[in-house]
Amino acid sequence: MKKYSQERKDMILQLVATGKPVAEISREYGIAEQTIYKWKKSNTPVTGSSLTPAQIKQMEKEMTRLRQENEILKKANGYIHEVNLYSKILFIENESNEYPTRMLLRVMEVAPSTYYKELKHTPSQRELENERIDKAILSIYTDSKKRYGAWKIHHQLIEQGFDLSIKRVQKRMRLLGIHSITVKKYHPTKASKERVEERTNLLNQDFSTTSINQKWAADITYISTAKDGWTYLASVIDLYSKKIIGYTYAKQMTTEIVMNALESAIQNQQPTDGLIIQTDLGSQYTSSDFEEAMRTNKITHSYSRKGTPYDNSCIESFHAALKKEEVYQTTYHSYEEAKLELFQYIEGWYNRKRIHGAIGYLTPQQAEDQARQHAQ
């Protein structure tokens, strides 16, 4: 039976508390529904209530309405004021099976008369085909939270059975007024942090692998919050699958956070001998505690050279994607709020949903699963 950390349980229960369906959480995070219900039951306090049944029913109705409107706003983020009427109507049609049409019209700021007038229009065959493509594009784009550009959307459309060129996808996206929030590839810059003396760089920018748990990389990135100031995310990535296999988020940048991230990766992956991990020369990674952990777990430590960020570009590229796709798109009011959002991004999106061209347009989880199957 698979074991889950208390922190992971807490994150899942926070998602349950937001009103998100357990079935959806189960699909997104790969945890059985009955397991989530078991956690929920064991963490539900017994409380009394002085409210009447009618008041409780009305409160539940209002909470449902607010939750649905909030879900629509999140899905339609950027559509309400930035995208043309045609896109709004397509969005409403796509979501009309899940939410009341009147609610969608109100949230999307579309007059009912305008909407129903558009529905009465008799489209040509070409218009019908474009509408089908546009709906699929918007669905993929919305599901990716605006993170996918034309190439990844095109790949997803082909997977769904569409027969169209990348140029047509690009044209439809221009007409819809949508584009990826990731506007450029990651280009590392020289770090300004103080470094210790040079140490052995075994990888020397050779990131090639034939399976999982051969080469890992680790690094720390900074994340700002309004209430708690700077916070820190320490991550470990597998260079074969591109999966974030361990991470720790904390208010202080200490050796403990890189140790916890490493321990999490080891517990999750159970690597065998021969593993190499690449890090920079930061004090956390050159500490005696971290070096002892390397020896204890029979992991070989490789170090980036001073002023050569490409030596650890795999993990830095992940942090760049995290910043562009998640961190720079919102304002975190507190450490606790950021922690839940980062959990959803890493566990629910990056590892399990985000496809990567470098691994054949698979998700990191799919790449890992295939590697484990081939190893059997």
PDB file of N, CA and C in Angstrom, residues 20-89:
ATOM      1  N   LYS A  20     -13.740  21.443  -4.263  1.00  0.00           N
ATOM      2  CA  LYS A  20     -13.366  20.719  -5.479  1.00  0.00           C
ATOM      3  C   LYS A  20     -13.789  19.260  -5.345  1.00  0.00           C
ATOM      4  N   PRO A  21     -14.460  18.678  -6.359  1.00  0.00           N
ATOM      5  CA  PRO A  21     -14.935  17.294  -6.267  1.00  0.00           C
ATOM      6  C   PRO A  21     -13.805  16.302  -6.004  1.00  0.00           C
ATOM      7  N   VAL A  22     -14.089  15.334  -5.139  1.00  0.00           N
ATOM      8  CA  VAL A  22     -13.086  14.329  -4.786  1.00  0.00           C
ATOM      9  C   VAL A  22     -12.657  13.535  -6.018  1.00  0.00           C
ATOM     10  N   ALA A  23     -13.613  13.239  -6.906  1.00  0.00           N
ATOM     11  CA  ALA A  23     -13.287  12.482  -8.123  1.00  0.00           C
ATOM     12  C   ALA A  23     -12.272  13.230  -8.979  1.00  0.00           C
ATOM     13  N   GLU A  24     -12.438  14.546  -9.068  1.00  0.00           N
ATOM     14  CA  GLU A  24     -11.514  15.371  -9.857  1.00  0.00           C
ATOM     15  C   GLU A  24     -10.131  15.407  -9.207  1.00  0.00           C
ATOM     16  N   ILE A  25     -10.101  15.550  -7.880  1.00  0.00           N
ATOM     17  CA  ILE A  25      -8.823  15.545  -7.153  1.00  0.00           C
ATOM     18  C   ILE A  25      -8.122  14.203  -7.345  1.00  0.00           C
ATOM     19  N   SER A  26      -8.893  13.123  -7.292  1.00  0.00           N
ATOM     20  CA  SER A  26      -8.341  11.782  -7.467  1.00  0.00           C
ATOM     21  C   SER A  26      -7.667  11.642  -8.824  1.00  0.00           C
ATOM     22  N   ARG A  27      -8.337  12.130  -9.876  1.00  0.00           N
ATOM     23  CA  ARG A  27      -7.769  12.042 -11.229  1.00  0.00           C
ATOM     24  C   ARG A  27      -6.514  12.890 -11.362  1.00  0.00           C
ATOM     25  N   GLU A  28      -6.551  14.104 -10.826  1.00  0.00           N
ATOM     26  CA  GLU A  28      -5.447  15.045 -11.012  1.00  0.00           C
ATOM     27  C   GLU A  28      -4.187  14.642 -10.256  1.00  0.00           C
ATOM     28  N   TYR A  29      -4.348  14.041  -9.075  1.00  0.00           N
ATOM     29  CA  TYR A  29      -3.190  13.769  -8.223  1.00  0.00           C
ATOM     30  C   TYR A  29      -2.866  12.287  -8.071  1.00  0.00           C
ATOM     31  N   GLY A  30      -3.652  11.430  -8.764  1.00  0.00           N
ATOM     32  CA  GLY A  30      -3.343  10.007  -8.759  1.00  0.00           C
ATOM     33  C   GLY A  30      -3.513   9.324  -7.422  1.00  0.00           C
ATOM     34  N   ILE A  31      -4.501   9.764  -6.641  1.00  0.00           N
ATOM     35  CA  ILE A  31      -4.780   9.174  -5.328  1.00  0.00           C
ATOM     36  C   ILE A  31      -6.199   8.605  -5.355  1.00  0.00           C
ATOM     37  N   ALA A  32      -6.383   7.380  -4.893  1.00  0.00           N
ATOM     38  CA  ALA A  32      -7.686   6.723  -4.938  1.00  0.00           C
ATOM     39  C   ALA A  32      -8.741   7.533  -4.186  1.00  0.00           C
ATOM     40  N   GLU A  33      -9.962   7.558  -4.736  1.00  0.00           N
ATOM     41  CA  GLU A  33     -11.054   8.306  -4.102  1.00  0.00           C
ATOM     42  C   GLU A  33     -11.295   7.823  -2.676  1.00  0.00           C
ATOM     43  N   GLN A  34     -11.298   6.502  -2.477  1.00  0.00           N
ATOM     44  CA  GLN A  34     -11.591   5.969  -1.142  1.00  0.00           C
ATOM     45  C   GLN A  34     -10.525   6.399  -0.133  1.00  0.00           C
ATOM     46  N   THR A  35      -9.296   6.582  -0.605  1.00  0.00           N
ATOM     47  CA  THR A  35      -8.231   7.063   0.283  1.00  0.00           C
ATOM     48  C   THR A  35      -8.508   8.493   0.719  1.00  0.00           C
ATOM     49  N   ILE A  36      -8.924   9.334  -0.232  1.00  0.00           N
ATOM     50  CA  ILE A  36      -9.231  10.737   0.082  1.00  0.00           C
ATOM     51  C   ILE A  36     -10.413  10.819   1.037  1.00  0.00           C
ATOM     52  N   TYR A  37     -11.454  10.011   0.783  1.00  0.00           N
ATOM     53  CA  TYR A  37     -12.620  10.008   1.680  1.00  0.00           C
ATOM     54  C   TYR A  37     -12.233   9.542   3.087  1.00  0.00           C
ATOM     55  N   LYS A  38     -11.312   8.595   3.152  1.00  0.00           N
ATOM     56  CA  LYS A  38     -10.845   8.110   4.457  1.00  0.00           C
ATOM     57  C   LYS A  38     -10.129   9.224   5.206  1.00  0.00           C
ATOM     58  N   TRP A  39      -9.260   9.962   4.504  1.00  0.00           N
ATOM     59  CA  TRP A  39      -8.573  11.099   5.130  1.00  0.00           C
ATOM     60  C   TRP A  39      -9.583  12.141   5.588  1.00  0.00           C
ATOM     61  N   LYS A  40     -10.561  12.404   4.724  1.00  0.00           N
ATOM     62  CA  LYS A  40     -11.570  13.424   5.032  1.00  0.00           C
ATOM     63  C   LYS A  40     -12.362  13.048   6.280  1.00  0.00           C
ATOM     64  N   LYS A  41     -12.752  11.774   6.365  1.00  0.00           N
ATOM     65  CA  LYS A  41     -13.535  11.309   7.511  1.00  0.00           C
ATOM     66  C   LYS A  41     -12.747  11.417   8.805  1.00  0.00           C
ATOM     67  N   SER A  42     -11.484  11.050   8.761  1.00  0.00           N
ATOM     68  CA  SER A  42     -10.661  11.073   9.976  1.00  0.00           C
ATOM     69  C   SER A  42     -10.269  12.480  10.399  1.00  0.00           C
ATOM     70  N   ASN A  43     -10.494  13.455   9.511  1.00  0.00           N
ATOM     71  CA  ASN A  43     -10.133  14.843   9.828  1.00  0.00           C
ATOM     72  C   ASN A  43     -11.338  15.763   9.935  1.00  0.00           C
ATOM     73  N   THR A  44     -12.564  15.190   9.946  1.00  0.00           N
ATOM     74  CA  THR A  44     -13.774  16.000  10.040  1.00  0.00           C
ATOM     75  C   THR A  44     -14.181  16.172  11.497  1.00  0.00           C
ATOM     76  N   PRO A  45     -14.186  17.412  12.023  1.00  0.00           N
ATOM     77  CA  PRO A  45     -14.585  17.627  13.417  1.00  0.00           C
ATOM     78  C   PRO A  45     -16.090  17.479  13.598  1.00  0.00           C
ATOM     79  N   VAL A  46     -16.476  17.021  14.786  1.00  0.00           N
ATOM     80  CA  VAL A  46     -17.892  16.911  15.113  1.00  0.00           C
ATOM     81  C   VAL A  46     -18.336  18.206  15.773  1.00  0.00           C
ATOM     82  N   THR A  47     -19.248  18.914  15.152  1.00  0.00           N
ATOM     83  CA  THR A  47     -19.709  20.202  15.677  1.00  0.00           C
ATOM     84  C   THR A  47     -21.222  20.250  15.705  1.00  0.00           C
ATOM     85  N   GLY A  48     -21.750  21.086  16.593  1.00  0.00           N
ATOM     86  CA  GLY A  48     -23.181  21.309  16.652  1.00  0.00           C
ATOM     87  C   GLY A  48     -23.567  22.520  15.842  1.00  0.00           C
ATOM     88  N   SER A  49     -24.854  22.733  15.617  1.00  0.00           N
ATOM     89  CA  SER A  49     -25.305  23.885  14.842  1.00  0.00           C
ATOM     90  C   SER A  49     -26.661  24.334  15.349  1.00  0.00           C
ATOM     91  N   SER A  50     -26.811  25.665  15.478  1.00  0.00           N
ATOM     92  CA  SER A  50     -28.085  26.231  15.918  1.00  0.00           C
ATOM     93  C   SER A  50     -28.920  26.692  14.735  1.00  0.00           C
ATOM     94  N   LEU A  51     -28.449  26.474  13.514  1.00  0.00           N
ATOM     95  CA  LEU A  51     -29.176  26.908  12.327  1.00  0.00           C
ATOM     96  C   LEU A  51     -30.324  25.952  12.030  1.00  0.00           C
ATOM     97  N   THR A  52     -31.393  26.498  11.467  1.00  0.00           N
ATOM     98  CA  THR A  52     -32.527  25.675  11.056  1.00  0.00           C
ATOM     99  C   THR A  52     -32.185  24.958   9.756  1.00  0.00           C
ATOM    100  N   PRO A  53     -32.891  23.866   9.437  1.00  0.00           N
ATOM    101  CA  PRO A  53     -32.648  23.169   8.167  1.00  0.00           C
ATOM    102  C   PRO A  53     -32.783  24.093   6.958  1.00  0.00           C
ATOM    103  N   ALA A  54     -33.763  25.003   7.012  1.00  0.00           N
ATOM    104  CA  ALA A  54     -33.965  25.930   5.893  1.00  0.00           C
ATOM    105  C   ALA A  54     -32.777  26.876   5.741  1.00  0.00           C
ATOM    106  N   GLN A  55     -32.253  27.342   6.886  1.00  0.00           N
ATOM    107  CA  GLN A  55     -31.098  28.247   6.846  1.00  0.00           C
ATOM    108  C   GLN A  55     -29.858  27.528   6.324  1.00  0.00           C
ATOM    109  N   ILE A  56     -29.691  26.297   6.758  1.00  0.00           N
ATOM    110  CA  ILE A  56     -28.553  25.503   6.289  1.00  0.00           C
ATOM    111  C   ILE A  56     -28.653  25.268   4.787  1.00  0.00           C
ATOM    112  N   LYS A  57     -29.880  24.950   4.323  1.00  0.00           N
ATOM    113  CA  LYS A  57     -30.091  24.714   2.895  1.00  0.00           C
ATOM    114  C   LYS A  57     -29.798  25.963   2.078  1.00  0.00           C
ATOM    115  N   GLN A  58     -30.253  27.124   2.581  1.00  0.00           N
ATOM    116  CA  GLN A  58     -30.012  28.383   1.884  1.00  0.00           C
ATOM    117  C   GLN A  58     -28.515  28.717   1.864  1.00  0.00           C
ATOM    118  N   MET A  59     -27.842  28.454   2.983  1.00  0.00           N
ATOM    119  CA  MET A  59     -26.405  28.720   3.064  1.00  0.00           C
ATOM    120  C   MET A  59     -25.641  27.828   2.085  1.00  0.00           C
ATOM    121  N   GLU A  60     -26.048  26.559   2.015  1.00  0.00           N
ATOM    122  CA  GLU A  60     -25.389  25.639   1.092  1.00  0.00           C
ATOM    123  C   GLU A  60     -25.621  26.065  -0.354  1.00  0.00           C
ATOM    124  N   LYS A  61     -26.833  26.547  -0.638  1.00  0.00           N
ATOM    125  CA  LYS A  61     -27.160  27.015  -1.989  1.00  0.00           C
ATOM    126  C   LYS A  61     -26.297  28.210  -2.368  1.00  0.00           C
ATOM    127  N   GLU A  62     -26.139  29.140  -1.421  1.00  0.00           N
ATOM    128  CA  GLU A  62     -25.332  30.335  -1.673  1.00  0.00           C
ATOM    129  C   GLU A  62     -23.858  29.966  -1.844  1.00  0.00           C
ATOM    130  N   MET A  63     -23.384  29.033  -1.027  1.00  0.00           N
ATOM    131  CA  MET A  63     -21.994  28.599  -1.143  1.00  0.00           C
ATOM    132  C   MET A  63     -21.743  27.922  -2.487  1.00  0.00           C
ATOM    133  N   THR A  64     -22.726  27.139  -2.946  1.00  0.00           N
ATOM    134  CA  THR A  64     -22.607  26.488  -4.255  1.00  0.00           C
ATOM    135  C   THR A  64     -22.529  27.516  -5.368  1.00  0.00           C
ATOM    136  N   ARG A  65     -23.394  28.548  -5.266  1.00  0.00           N
ATOM    137  CA  ARG A  65     -23.392  29.604  -6.288  1.00  0.00           C
ATOM    138  C   ARG A  65     -22.047  30.321  -6.320  1.00  0.00           C
ATOM    139  N   LEU A  66     -21.547  30.693  -5.152  1.00  0.00           N
ATOM    140  CA  LEU A  66     -20.271  31.403  -5.077  1.00  0.00           C
ATOM    141  C   LEU A  66     -19.122  30.533  -5.585  1.00  0.00           C
ATOM    142  N   ARG A  67     -19.176  29.249  -5.226  1.00  0.00           N
ATOM    143  CA  ARG A  67     -18.124  28.339  -5.689  1.00  0.00           C
ATOM    144  C   ARG A  67     -18.145  28.212  -7.209  1.00  0.00           C
ATOM    145  N   GLN A  68     -19.351  28.081  -7.777  1.00  0.00           N
ATOM    146  CA  GLN A  68     -19.464  27.947  -9.228  1.00  0.00           C
ATOM    147  C   GLN A  68     -18.996  29.210  -9.943  1.00  0.00           C
ATOM    148  N   GLU A  69     -19.389  30.369  -9.430  1.00  0.00           N
ATOM    149  CA  GLU A  69     -18.963  31.622 -10.052  1.00  0.00           C
ATOM    150  C   GLU A  69     -17.447  31.779  -9.969  1.00  0.00           C
ATOM    151  N   ASN A  70     -16.882  31.372  -8.847  1.00  0.00           N
ATOM    152  CA  ASN A  70     -15.426  31.448  -8.690  1.00  0.00           C
ATOM    153  C   ASN A  70     -14.719  30.503  -9.662  1.00  0.00           C
ATOM    154  N   GLU A  71     -15.287  29.312  -9.855  1.00  0.00           N
ATOM    155  CA  GLU A  71     -14.714  28.357 -10.809  1.00  0.00           C
ATOM    156  C   GLU A  71     -14.762  28.914 -12.229  1.00  0.00           C
ATOM    157  N   ILE A  72     -15.888  29.539 -12.580  1.00  0.00           N
ATOM    158  CA  ILE A  72     -16.028  30.127 -13.919  1.00  0.00           C
ATOM    159  C   ILE A  72     -15.000  31.227 -14.119  1.00  0.00           C
ATOM    160  N   LEU A  73     -14.849  32.083 -13.106  1.00  0.00           N
ATOM    161  CA  LEU A  73     -13.876  33.180 -13.206  1.00  0.00           C
ATOM    162  C   LEU A  73     -12.461  32.651 -13.387  1.00  0.00           C
ATOM    163  N   LYS A  74     -12.137  31.578 -12.677  1.00  0.00           N
ATOM    164  CA  LYS A  74     -10.798  31.001 -12.809  1.00  0.00           C
ATOM    165  C   LYS A  74     -10.594  30.419 -14.198  1.00  0.00           C
ATOM    166  N   LYS A  75     -11.603  29.678 -14.692  1.00  0.00           N
ATOM    167  CA  LYS A  75     -11.487  29.083 -16.023  1.00  0.00           C
ATOM    168  C   LYS A  75     -11.434  30.148 -17.112  1.00  0.00           C
ATOM    169  N   ALA A  76     -12.166  31.244 -16.888  1.00  0.00           N
ATOM    170  CA  ALA A  76     -12.273  32.297 -17.903  1.00  0.00           C
ATOM    171  C   ALA A  76     -11.282  33.417 -17.674  1.00  0.00           C
ATOM    172  N   ASN A  77     -10.314  33.192 -16.814  1.00  0.00           N
ATOM    173  CA  ASN A  77      -9.332  34.234 -16.509  1.00  0.00           C
ATOM    174  C   ASN A  77      -8.701  34.774 -17.784  1.00  0.00           C
ATOM    175  N   GLY A  78      -8.895  36.067 -18.056  1.00  0.00           N
ATOM    176  CA  GLY A  78      -8.355  36.684 -19.252  1.00  0.00           C
ATOM    177  C   GLY A  78      -9.368  36.795 -20.374  1.00  0.00           C
ATOM    178  N   TYR A  79     -10.464  36.037 -20.319  1.00  0.00           N
ATOM    179  CA  TYR A  79     -11.455  36.067 -21.387  1.00  0.00           C
ATOM    180  C   TYR A  79     -12.411  37.251 -21.253  1.00  0.00           C
ATOM    181  N   ILE A  80     -12.733  37.620 -20.021  1.00  0.00           N
ATOM    182  CA  ILE A  80     -13.814  38.566 -19.792  1.00  0.00           C
ATOM    183  C   ILE A  80     -13.566  39.915 -20.436  1.00  0.00           C
ATOM    184  N   HIS A  81     -12.348  40.441 -20.298  1.00  0.00           N
ATOM    185  CA  HIS A  81     -12.078  41.778 -20.819  1.00  0.00           C
ATOM    186  C   HIS A  81     -11.145  41.784 -22.021  1.00  0.00           C
ATOM    187  N   GLU A  82     -10.428  40.669 -22.259  1.00  0.00           N
ATOM    188  CA  GLU A  82      -9.377  40.699 -23.270  1.00  0.00           C
ATOM    189  C   GLU A  82      -9.746  39.995 -24.570  1.00  0.00           C
ATOM    190  N   VAL A  83     -10.694  39.099 -24.561  1.00  0.00           N
ATOM    191  CA  VAL A  83     -10.970  38.287 -25.734  1.00  0.00           C
ATOM    192  C   VAL A  83     -12.290  38.698 -26.366  1.00  0.00           C
ATOM    193  N   ASN A  84     -12.412  38.510 -27.684  1.00  0.00           N
ATOM    194  CA  ASN A  84     -13.593  38.971 -28.411  1.00  0.00           C
ATOM    195  C   ASN A  84     -14.854  38.206 -28.032  1.00  0.00           C
ATOM    196  N   LEU A  85     -15.992  38.729 -28.492  1.00  0.00           N
ATOM    197  CA  LEU A  85     -17.298  38.162 -28.174  1.00  0.00           C
ATOM    198  C   LEU A  85     -17.400  36.711 -28.631  1.00  0.00           C
ATOM    199  N   TYR A  86     -16.861  36.425 -29.811  1.00  0.00           N
ATOM    200  CA  TYR A  86     -16.911  35.071 -30.354  1.00  0.00           C
ATOM    201  C   TYR A  86     -16.289  34.075 -29.375  1.00  0.00           C
ATOM    202  N   SER A  87     -15.152  34.436 -28.803  1.00  0.00           N
ATOM    203  CA  SER A  87     -14.469  33.555 -27.854  1.00  0.00           C
ATOM    204  C   SER A  87     -15.297  33.358 -26.591  1.00  0.00           C
ATOM    205  N   LYS A  88     -15.922  34.439 -26.119  1.00  0.00           N
ATOM    206  CA  LYS A  88     -16.761  34.337 -24.923  1.00  0.00           C
ATOM    207  C   LYS A  88     -17.920  33.372 -25.153  1.00  0.00           C
ATOM    208  N   ILE A  89     -18.548  33.483 -26.327  1.00  0.00           N
ATOM    209  CA  ILE A  89     -19.694  32.625 -26.633  1.00  0.00           C
ATOM    210  C   ILE A  89     -19.257  31.165 -26.726  1.00  0.00           C
TER     211      ILE A  89
END
